[in-house]
Coordinates of C-alpha atoms in Angstrom, one line a residue:
M1 CA 0.0 0.0 0.0
S2 CA 1.5 3.3 -1.0
R3 CA 1.6 6.3 1.2
S4 CA -0.7 8.2 -1.2
A5 CA -3.4 5.6 -0.7
F6 CA -3.6 6.7 2.9
L7 CA -4.5 10.2 2.1
R8 CA -7.7 11.0 4.0
L9 CA -10.3 12.9 2.1
T10 CA -11.5 14.6 5.3
I11 CA -10.4 17.8 3.8
S12 CA -7.7 18.7 6.3
L13 CA -4.1 19.6 6.1
I14 CA -1.8 16.7 5.7
L15 CA 1.8 16.4 4.8
L16 CA 3.1 13.3 3.2
L17 CA 6.4 12.2 1.7
S18 CA 6.5 9.9 -0.8
M19 CA -5.9 13.7 -13.4
P20 CA -6.2 16.9 -12.2
S21 CA -9.5 18.7 -12.3
M22 CA -7.7 22.0 -12.8
V23 CA -4.2 22.7 -14.1
M24 CA -2.8 26.1 -13.5
S25 CA -0.2 26.1 -16.3
D26 CA 2.1 23.8 -18.4
T27 CA 2.8 20.7 -16.4
T28 CA 4.9 18.8 -18.8
V29 CA 7.4 16.5 -16.9
Q30 CA 10.9 17.8 -17.5
P31 CA 13.9 15.5 -17.4
N32 CA 16.3 15.9 -14.5
T33 CA 13.8 18.2 -12.6
K34 CA 12.7 17.5 -9.1
Y35 CA 9.2 18.4 -8.1
I36 CA 7.1 19.2 -5.0
L37 CA 3.4 18.4 -5.6
V38 CA 0.9 20.7 -3.8
T39 CA -2.8 20.1 -3.9
G40 CA -6.0 21.8 -2.8
F41 CA -9.6 20.9 -3.2
E42 CA -12.5 22.3 -5.3
P43 CA -15.4 24.0 -3.5
F44 CA -17.4 21.5 -1.4
G45 CA -21.2 21.4 -1.4
N46 CA -22.8 24.8 -1.8
E47 CA -19.6 26.8 -1.1
S48 CA -18.2 29.0 -3.9
T49 CA -14.6 28.6 -2.9
N50 CA -12.4 26.2 -0.9
G51 CA -9.7 27.8 1.3
S52 CA -7.3 25.0 0.5
W53 CA -7.3 25.9 -3.2
E54 CA -7.3 29.6 -2.5
A55 CA -4.2 29.1 -0.3
V56 CA -2.1 27.1 -2.9
Q57 CA -3.1 28.1 -6.4
H58 CA -0.6 30.9 -6.6
L59 CA 2.3 28.5 -5.9
Q60 CA 2.1 27.0 -9.4
G61 CA 5.4 27.1 -11.3
G62 CA 7.3 28.5 -8.3
V63 CA 10.5 27.0 -6.9
M64 CA 11.0 25.8 -3.3
A65 CA 14.3 24.4 -2.2
N66 CA 15.4 24.1 -5.8
K67 CA 12.4 22.0 -6.7
K68 CA 9.7 23.0 -9.2
V69 CA 6.2 23.3 -7.6
I70 CA 3.3 21.6 -9.3
V71 CA -0.2 22.6 -8.1
Y72 CA -3.4 20.7 -8.8
Q73 CA -7.0 21.1 -7.7
L74 CA -8.6 17.8 -6.6
P75 CA -12.3 17.1 -6.8
V76 CA -14.3 16.5 -3.6
V77 CA -15.4 13.1 -4.9
W78 CA -14.8 9.8 -3.0
E79 CA -12.2 7.6 -4.8
K80 CA -11.6 10.1 -7.6
A81 CA -9.3 12.5 -5.6
S82 CA -7.1 9.6 -4.4
E83 CA -6.9 8.1 -8.0
I84 CA -5.9 11.5 -9.4
L85 CA -3.3 12.0 -6.6
Q86 CA -1.8 8.6 -7.2
G87 CA -1.6 9.3 -10.9
L88 CA 0.2 12.7 -10.2
I89 CA 2.7 11.0 -7.9
L90 CA 3.5 8.4 -10.5
K91 CA 3.8 11.0 -13.2
Y92 CA 6.0 13.5 -11.4
R93 CA 7.7 11.3 -8.8
P94 CA 7.8 14.3 -6.4
V95 CA 10.2 14.6 -3.5
A96 CA 7.3 15.8 -1.3
V97 CA 3.6 16.0 -1.5
V98 CA 1.8 18.7 0.4
A99 CA -2.0 18.2 0.4
F100 CA -4.0 21.1 1.8
G101 CA -7.7 20.9 2.8
E102 CA -10.3 22.5 5.1
A103 CA -11.4 21.0 8.4
G104 CA -12.4 22.3 11.9
V105 CA -11.9 25.7 13.3
E106 CA -8.1 25.7 13.6
P107 CA -6.4 28.2 11.2
V108 CA -3.7 25.6 10.4
R109 CA -3.2 22.1 11.5
L110 CA -0.3 19.8 10.4
E111 CA -1.4 16.2 10.5
L112 CA 1.6 14.0 11.1
V113 CA -0.4 10.8 11.0
A114 CA -2.5 9.6 8.0
K115 CA -5.5 7.6 9.1
N116 CA -6.9 4.7 7.2
A117 CA -10.5 6.0 7.7
R118 CA -13.0 8.1 6.0
D119 CA -15.4 10.6 7.4
M120 CA -18.9 9.5 6.4
Y121 CA -20.4 12.4 4.4
R122 CA -21.7 12.9 0.9
D123 CA -19.3 14.2 -1.7
N124 CA -19.9 16.6 -4.5
N125 CA -21.6 13.8 -6.5
N126 CA -23.9 13.2 -3.6
Q127 CA -22.3 9.8 -2.9
M128 CA -21.3 8.3 0.4
P129 CA -18.0 6.5 0.6
A130 CA -18.3 2.8 -0.1
T131 CA -16.4 1.8 3.0
Y132 CA -15.2 3.3 6.2
F133 CA -11.6 2.1 5.6
I134 CA -9.6 3.5 2.7
S135 CA -7.9 0.1 2.4
A136 CA -9.0 -3.1 4.1
S137 CA -5.5 -4.5 3.9
A138 CA -3.6 -1.5 5.3
P139 CA -2.7 -0.5 8.9
L140 CA -4.9 1.9 10.7
T141 CA -2.3 4.7 10.7
L142 CA 0.8 5.8 8.9
H143 CA 3.2 8.2 10.5
T144 CA 5.2 10.7 8.5
T145 CA 9.0 10.9 8.7
L146 CA 8.9 14.6 9.5
D147 CA 11.2 15.8 12.2

């Protein structure tokens, strides 16, 4: 089970090591280029914006720590967001994935543990998740290697 498969769609900030619904600019893979992948989400429900996307969209094409930043907006649709994210990781082989989202009342929260669990709510296609666990064969948690 890859780390990306553990990404929770509870729309919260999570930092992981390890196709788009919106592309900000040219995202052709360039040889010998290292990437940082940054994601935010489309608006959820009746909202007109999503703070996670508002916070990251301007980073597209930038450079952080000598790595090119690639930014994508993910759909708030069960299964689809994780499929897209896994495809992006395979395409770019990023040195880091920073997935932003909205949750709770805290202005910023860094999640250091990915949980193999889904929140049970309807997505933008009005669908409930098929199962509570993201992967039946995976452990309940995965800790980052951040210091």
